[in-house]
PDB file of C-alpha atoms in Angstrom:
ATOM      1  CA  UNK R 207     -57.964 108.443-154.515  1.00  0.00           C
ATOM      2  CA  UNK R 208     -55.042 108.783-151.768  1.00  0.00           C
ATOM      3  CA  UNK R 209     -53.312 105.862-150.360  1.00  0.00           C
ATOM      4  CA  UNK R 210     -50.317 105.287-148.051  1.00  0.00           C
ATOM      5  CA  UNK R 211     -47.323 103.517-149.482  1.00  0.00           C
ATOM      6  CA  UNK R 212     -44.237 102.400-147.296  1.00  0.00           C
ATOM      7  CA  UNK R 213     -40.554 103.726-148.687  1.00  0.00           C
ATOM      8  CA  UNK R 214     -39.458 101.123-151.223  1.00  0.00           C
ATOM      9  CA  UNK R 215     -36.970 100.815-154.000  1.00  0.00           C
ATOM     10  CA  UNK R 216     -39.625 100.821-156.618  1.00  0.00           C
ATOM     11  CA  UNK R 217     -40.474 104.499-156.141  1.00  0.00           C
ATOM     12  CA  UNK R 218     -37.105 105.718-155.492  1.00  0.00           C
ATOM     13  CA  UNK R 219     -37.142 108.643-157.572  1.00  0.00           C
ATOM     14  CA  UNK R 220     -40.523 110.029-156.679  1.00  0.00           C
ATOM     15  CA  UNK R 221     -39.656 109.534-153.108  1.00  0.00           C
ATOM     16  CA  UNK R 222     -35.930 111.261-153.363  1.00  0.00           C
ATOM     17  CA  UNK R 223     -37.457 114.328-154.991  1.00  0.00           C
ATOM     18  CA  UNK R 224     -39.947 114.714-152.458  1.00  0.00           C
ATOM     19  CA  UNK R 225     -37.918 114.064-149.312  1.00  0.00           C
ATOM     20  CA  UNK R 226     -35.086 116.030-150.769  1.00  0.00           C
ATOM     21  CA  UNK R 227     -37.576 119.177-150.840  1.00  0.00           C
ATOM     22  CA  UNK R 228     -38.799 118.960-147.246  1.00  0.00           C
ATOM     23  CA  UNK R 229     -37.063 121.444-145.323  1.00  0.00           C
ATOM     24  CA  UNK R 230     -34.806 120.142-142.062  1.00  0.00           C
ATOM     25  CA  UNK R 231     -37.419 121.380-139.661  1.00  0.00           C
ATOM     26  CA  UNK R 232     -41.092 122.390-140.898  1.00  0.00           C
ATOM     27  CA  UNK R 233     -43.588 122.797-138.073  1.00  0.00           C
ATOM     28  CA  UNK R 234     -41.739 120.440-135.598  1.00  0.00           C
ATOM     29  CA  UNK R 235     -41.465 117.503-138.612  1.00  0.00           C
ATOM     30  CA  UNK R 236     -37.800 117.020-138.949  1.00  0.00           C
ATOM     31  CA  UNK R 237     -35.947 115.834-142.150  1.00  0.00           C
ATOM     32  CA  UNK R 238     -32.567 114.814-141.967  1.00  0.00           C
ATOM     33  CA  UNK R 239     -32.292 114.192-145.854  1.00  0.00           C
ATOM     34  CA  UNK R 240     -33.306 117.621-146.883  1.00  0.00           C
ATOM     35  CA  UNK R 241     -31.407 118.519-149.897  1.00  0.00           C
ATOM     36  CA  UNK R 242     -29.956 115.313-150.289  1.00  0.00           C
ATOM     37  CA  UNK R 243     -28.728 113.747-153.751  1.00  0.00           C
ATOM     38  CA  UNK R 244     -30.116 110.940-155.491  1.00  0.00           C
ATOM     39  CA  UNK R 245     -27.207 109.049-155.266  1.00  0.00           C
ATOM     40  CA  UNK R 246     -27.042 109.579-151.372  1.00  0.00           C
ATOM     41  CA  UNK R 247     -30.851 109.025-151.033  1.00  0.00           C
ATOM     42  CA  UNK R 248     -30.236 105.686-152.776  1.00  0.00           C
ATOM     43  CA  UNK R 249     -26.811 104.672-151.000  1.00  0.00           C
ATOM     44  CA  UNK R 250     -27.832 105.905-147.430  1.00  0.00           C
ATOM     45  CA  UNK R 251     -31.228 107.438-146.750  1.00  0.00           C
ATOM     46  CA  UNK R 252     -33.680 104.983-148.218  1.00  0.00           C
ATOM     47  CA  UNK R 253     -31.648 101.820-146.903  1.00  0.00           C
ATOM     48  CA  UNK R 254     -31.985 103.356-143.651  1.00  0.00           C
ATOM     49  CA  UNK R 255     -35.770 104.152-143.707  1.00  0.00           C
ATOM     50  CA  UNK R 256     -36.453 100.432-144.876  1.00  0.00           C
ATOM     51  CA  UNK R 257     -34.306  98.924-142.415  1.00  0.00           C
ATOM     52  CA  UNK R 258     -35.779 101.452-139.358  1.00  0.00           C
ATOM     53  CA  UNK R 259     -39.215 100.028-140.263  1.00  0.00           C
ATOM     54  CA  UNK R 260     -37.832  96.507-139.754  1.00  0.00           C
ATOM     55  CA  UNK R 261     -36.557  97.546-136.228  1.00  0.00           C
ATOM     56  CA  UNK R 262     -32.876  97.133-137.660  1.00  0.00           C
ATOM     57  CA  UNK R 263     -30.025  99.629-137.594  1.00  0.00           C
ATOM     58  CA  UNK R 264     -31.640 101.410-135.024  1.00  0.00           C
ATOM     59  CA  UNK R 265     -29.800 104.480-133.139  1.00  0.00           C
ATOM     60  CA  UNK R 266     -29.694 103.998-129.532  1.00  0.00           C
ATOM     61  CA  UNK R 267     -33.250 104.976-127.847  1.00  0.00           C
ATOM     62  CA  UNK R 268     -35.112 104.967-131.213  1.00  0.00           C
ATOM     63  CA  UNK R 269     -37.943 102.438-131.810  1.00  0.00           C
ATOM     64  CA  UNK R 270     -39.050 101.040-135.111  1.00  0.00           C
ATOM     65  CA  UNK R 271     -40.505 103.651-137.452  1.00  0.00           C
ATOM     66  CA  UNK R 272     -42.117 103.160-140.855  1.00  0.00           C
ATOM     67  CA  UNK R 273     -41.951 106.027-143.254  1.00  0.00           C
ATOM     68  CA  UNK R 274     -44.973 106.301-145.407  1.00  0.00           C
ATOM     69  CA  UNK R 275     -45.552 108.358-148.560  1.00  0.00           C
ATOM     70  CA  UNK R 276     -49.200 109.597-149.198  1.00  0.00           C
ATOM     71  CA  UNK R 277     -49.886 109.242-152.764  1.00  0.00           C
ATOM     72  CA  UNK R 278     -52.647 110.996-154.858  1.00  0.00           C
ATOM     73  CA  UNK R 279     -53.857 109.010-157.817  1.00  0.00           C
ATOM     74  CA  UNK R 280     -53.934 111.813-160.035  1.00  0.00           C
ATOM     75  CA  UNK R 281     -57.690 112.244-159.869  1.00  0.00           C
ATOM     76  CA  UNK R 282     -58.043 114.511-157.080  1.00  0.00           C
ATOM     77  CA  UNK R 283     -55.366 117.326-157.522  1.00  0.00           C
ATOM     78  CA  UNK R 284     -57.554 119.635-159.749  1.00  0.00           C
ATOM     79  CA  UNK R 285     -60.445 119.780-157.693  1.00  0.00           C
ATOM     80  CA  UNK R 286     -61.578 122.825-156.680  1.00  0.00           C
ATOM     81  CA  UNK R 287     -58.358 124.571-156.939  1.00  0.00           C
ATOM     82  CA  UNK R 288     -57.867 125.909-160.537  1.00  0.00           C
ATOM     83  CA  UNK R 289     -55.027 123.606-160.769  1.00  0.00           C
ATOM     84  CA  UNK R 290     -54.743 121.279-163.809  1.00  0.00           C
ATOM     85  CA  UNK R 291     -55.509 117.697-163.122  1.00  0.00           C
ATOM     86  CA  UNK R 292     -52.538 115.290-163.305  1.00  0.00           C
ATOM     87  CA  UNK R 293     -53.072 111.896-164.731  1.00  0.00           C
ATOM     88  CA  UNK R 294     -50.179 109.752-162.862  1.00  0.00           C
ATOM     89  CA  UNK R 295     -49.860 109.122-159.234  1.00  0.00           C
ATOM     90  CA  UNK R 296     -47.635 111.718-157.189  1.00  0.00           C
ATOM     91  CA  UNK R 297     -46.585 112.238-153.566  1.00  0.00           C
ATOM     92  CA  UNK R 298     -48.414 114.962-151.548  1.00  0.00           C
ATOM     93  CA  UNK R 299     -47.130 113.865-148.025  1.00  0.00           C
ATOM     94  CA  UNK R 300     -45.096 111.802-145.827  1.00  0.00           C
ATOM     95  CA  UNK R 301     -46.498 110.085-142.583  1.00  0.00           C
ATOM     96  CA  UNK R 302     -44.401 108.611-140.174  1.00  0.00           C
ATOM     97  CA  UNK R 303     -45.487 105.797-137.660  1.00  0.00           C
ATOM     98  CA  UNK R 304     -43.319 104.830-134.566  1.00  0.00           C
ATOM     99  CA  UNK R 305     -44.269 101.164-133.797  1.00  0.00           C
ATOM    100  CA  UNK R 306     -44.338 101.802-129.928  1.00  0.00           C
ATOM    101  CA  UNK R 307     -43.801 104.447-127.236  1.00  0.00           C
ATOM    102  CA  UNK R 308     -40.620 104.716-125.180  1.00  0.00           C
ATOM    103  CA  UNK R 309     -40.335 107.364-122.736  1.00  0.00           C
ATOM    104  CA  UNK R 310     -38.910 110.080-124.769  1.00  0.00           C
ATOM    105  CA  UNK R 311     -41.952 109.508-127.412  1.00  0.00           C
ATOM    106  CA  UNK R 312     -44.312 109.454-124.708  1.00  0.00           C
ATOM    107  CA  UNK R 313     -43.054 113.030-123.500  1.00  0.00           C
ATOM    108  CA  UNK R 314     -42.699 114.485-126.765  1.00  0.00           C
ATOM    109  CA  UNK R 315     -43.314 113.779-130.421  1.00  0.00           C
ATOM    110  CA  UNK R 316     -45.400 110.456-129.779  1.00  0.00           C
ATOM    111  CA  UNK R 317     -46.303 107.919-132.623  1.00  0.00           C
ATOM    112  CA  UNK R 318     -47.043 109.950-135.745  1.00  0.00           C
ATOM    113  CA  UNK R 319     -45.285 112.468-137.645  1.00  0.00           C
ATOM    114  CA  UNK R 320     -46.823 114.231-140.578  1.00  0.00           C
ATOM    115  CA  UNK R 321     -45.950 116.489-143.786  1.00  0.00           C
ATOM    116  CA  UNK R 322     -47.702 117.710-146.357  1.00  0.00           C
ATOM    117  CA  UNK R 323     -46.350 119.843-149.279  1.00  0.00           C
ATOM    118  CA  UNK R 324     -46.941 123.273-149.016  1.00  0.00           C
ATOM    119  CA  UNK R 325     -49.126 123.421-152.320  1.00  0.00           C
ATOM    120  CA  UNK R 326     -51.384 120.893-151.092  1.00  0.00           C
ATOM    121  CA  UNK R 327     -51.902 121.924-147.473  1.00  0.00           C
ATOM    122  CA  UNK R 328     -55.808 123.097-146.969  1.00  0.00           C
ATOM    123  CA  UNK R 329     -57.287 120.439-149.128  1.00  0.00           C
ATOM    124  CA  UNK R 330     -57.957 117.873-146.769  1.00  0.00           C
ATOM    125  CA  UNK R 331     -55.049 115.668-147.606  1.00  0.00           C
ATOM    126  CA  UNK R 332     -53.426 115.417-144.153  1.00  0.00           C
ATOM    127  CA  UNK R 333     -56.711 114.809-142.480  1.00  0.00           C
ATOM    128  CA  UNK R 334     -57.030 111.858-145.026  1.00  0.00           C
ATOM    129  CA  UNK R 335     -53.692 110.739-144.614  1.00  0.00           C
ATOM    130  CA  UNK R 336     -53.773 110.754-140.703  1.00  0.00           C
ATOM    131  CA  UNK R 337     -56.920 108.647-141.212  1.00  0.00           C
ATOM    132  CA  UNK R 338     -55.055 106.096-143.480  1.00  0.00           C
ATOM    133  CA  UNK R 339     -52.072 105.849-140.943  1.00  0.00           C
ATOM    134  CA  UNK R 340     -54.622 105.091-138.007  1.00  0.00           C
ATOM    135  CA  UNK R 341     -55.773 101.980-140.101  1.00  0.00           C
ATOM    136  CA  UNK R 342     -52.284 101.130-140.384  1.00  0.00           C
ATOM    137  CA  UNK R 343     -51.361 101.790-136.611  1.00  0.00           C
ATOM    138  CA  UNK R 344     -54.073  99.304-135.635  1.00  0.00           C
ATOM    139  CA  UNK R 345     -52.087  96.450-136.811  1.00  0.00           C
ATOM    140  CA  UNK R 346     -49.018  97.580-135.475  1.00  0.00           C
ATOM    141  CA  UNK R 347     -49.297  99.783-132.351  1.00  0.00           C
ATOM    142  CA  UNK R 348     -49.526  97.809-129.247  1.00  0.00           C
ATOM    143  CA  UNK R 349     -50.723 100.665-127.032  1.00  0.00           C
ATOM    144  CA  UNK R 350     -54.526 101.590-126.828  1.00  0.00           C
ATOM    145  CA  UNK R 351     -54.028 105.056-128.002  1.00  0.00           C
ATOM    146  CA  UNK R 352     -51.746 107.154-130.658  1.00  0.00           C
ATOM    147  CA  UNK R 353     -49.745 109.684-128.884  1.00  0.00           C
ATOM    148  CA  UNK R 354     -49.498 112.638-131.183  1.00  0.00           C
ATOM    149  CA  UNK R 355     -47.990 116.358-130.959  1.00  0.00           C
ATOM    150  CA  UNK R 356     -47.986 119.485-132.371  1.00  0.00           C
ATOM    151  CA  UNK R 357     -46.735 123.032-131.831  1.00  0.00           C
ATOM    152  CA  UNK R 358     -48.808 125.793-130.397  1.00  0.00           C
ATOM    153  CA  UNK R 359     -48.339 127.783-133.544  1.00  0.00           C
ATOM    154  CA  UNK R 360     -49.558 124.978-135.770  1.00  0.00           C
ATOM    155  CA  UNK R 361     -53.467 125.072-135.538  1.00  0.00           C
ATOM    156  CA  UNK R 362     -54.033 123.218-138.853  1.00  0.00           C
ATOM    157  CA  UNK R 363     -52.101 120.425-137.386  1.00  0.00           C
ATOM    158  CA  UNK R 364     -54.093 120.230-134.207  1.00  0.00           C
ATOM    159  CA  UNK R 365     -57.460 120.462-136.433  1.00  0.00           C
ATOM    160  CA  UNK R 366     -56.414 117.321-138.425  1.00  0.00           C
ATOM    161  CA  UNK R 367     -55.731 115.538-135.282  1.00  0.00           C
ATOM    162  CA  UNK R 368     -59.155 116.227-133.853  1.00  0.00           C
ATOM    163  CA  UNK R 369     -61.024 115.424-136.967  1.00  0.00           C
ATOM    164  CA  UNK R 370     -59.727 112.194-136.945  1.00  0.00           C
ATOM    165  CA  UNK R 371     -60.948 111.728-133.228  1.00  0.00           C
ATOM    166  CA  UNK R 372     -58.182 113.045-131.318  1.00  0.00           C
ATOM    167  CA  UNK R 373     -58.627 114.291-127.760  1.00  0.00           C
ATOM    168  CA  UNK R 374     -56.379 117.031-126.370  1.00  0.00           C
ATOM    169  CA  UNK R 375     -54.761 115.280-123.503  1.00  0.00           C
ATOM    170  CA  UNK R 376     -52.726 118.470-122.329  1.00  0.00           C
ATOM    171  CA  UNK R 377     -50.548 121.232-123.501  1.00  0.00           C
ATOM    172  CA  UNK R 378     -47.461 122.932-122.448  1.00  0.00           C
ATOM    173  CA  UNK R 379     -45.510 125.975-123.468  1.00  0.00           C
ATOM    174  CA  UNK R 380     -44.309 124.338-126.824  1.00  0.00           C
ATOM    175  CA  UNK R 381     -47.295 122.377-127.982  1.00  0.00           C
ATOM    176  CA  UNK R 382     -50.488 120.342-127.528  1.00  0.00           C
ATOM    177  CA  UNK R 383     -50.499 116.643-126.576  1.00  0.00           C
ATOM    178  CA  UNK R 384     -53.391 114.604-128.151  1.00  0.00           C
ATOM    179  CA  UNK R 385     -54.422 111.216-127.973  1.00  0.00           C
ATOM    180  CA  UNK R 386     -56.687 109.165-130.645  1.00  0.00           C
ATOM    181  CA  UNK R 387     -57.927 105.759-129.357  1.00  0.00           C
ATOM    182  CA  UNK R 388     -57.199 102.726-131.481  1.00  0.00           C
TER     183      UNK R 388
END
């Protein structure tokens, strides 16, 4: 079973391992904490993630944003892949939900950021993660639609959005702009 869990201090070691391994820019998913040490993550990154979700200490022009981790409870990992079944929960992805739009988000990345670790791609994790994030968004986002964006060269991300009820609103030379009704 998959579930979302907001960034928290109880899972700091697993969160750190996951976040530190994400490249600085993966298909448009920005990670300012790539390669960060556990000490830096504990002192700076995790407190920032938590405070931003509460609307505190936001940089100029930013909106509140919750950092969720997509966890697999350990019963799904081996299905159909030949991989050994893991028996304890582990993180497979990070989903970010920006609580409302500002002009820059309306024209750019929108409400959602999503990243699935490479070895878990193509197995439905992102589709289910986005479905779970949409459920969270219904209680947080005041707009009637989620705004999403993906790069033109990332058709897998576009498919995930469309599978979750997304409609292509428009595209430009960089990417697709998708809307999902809440």
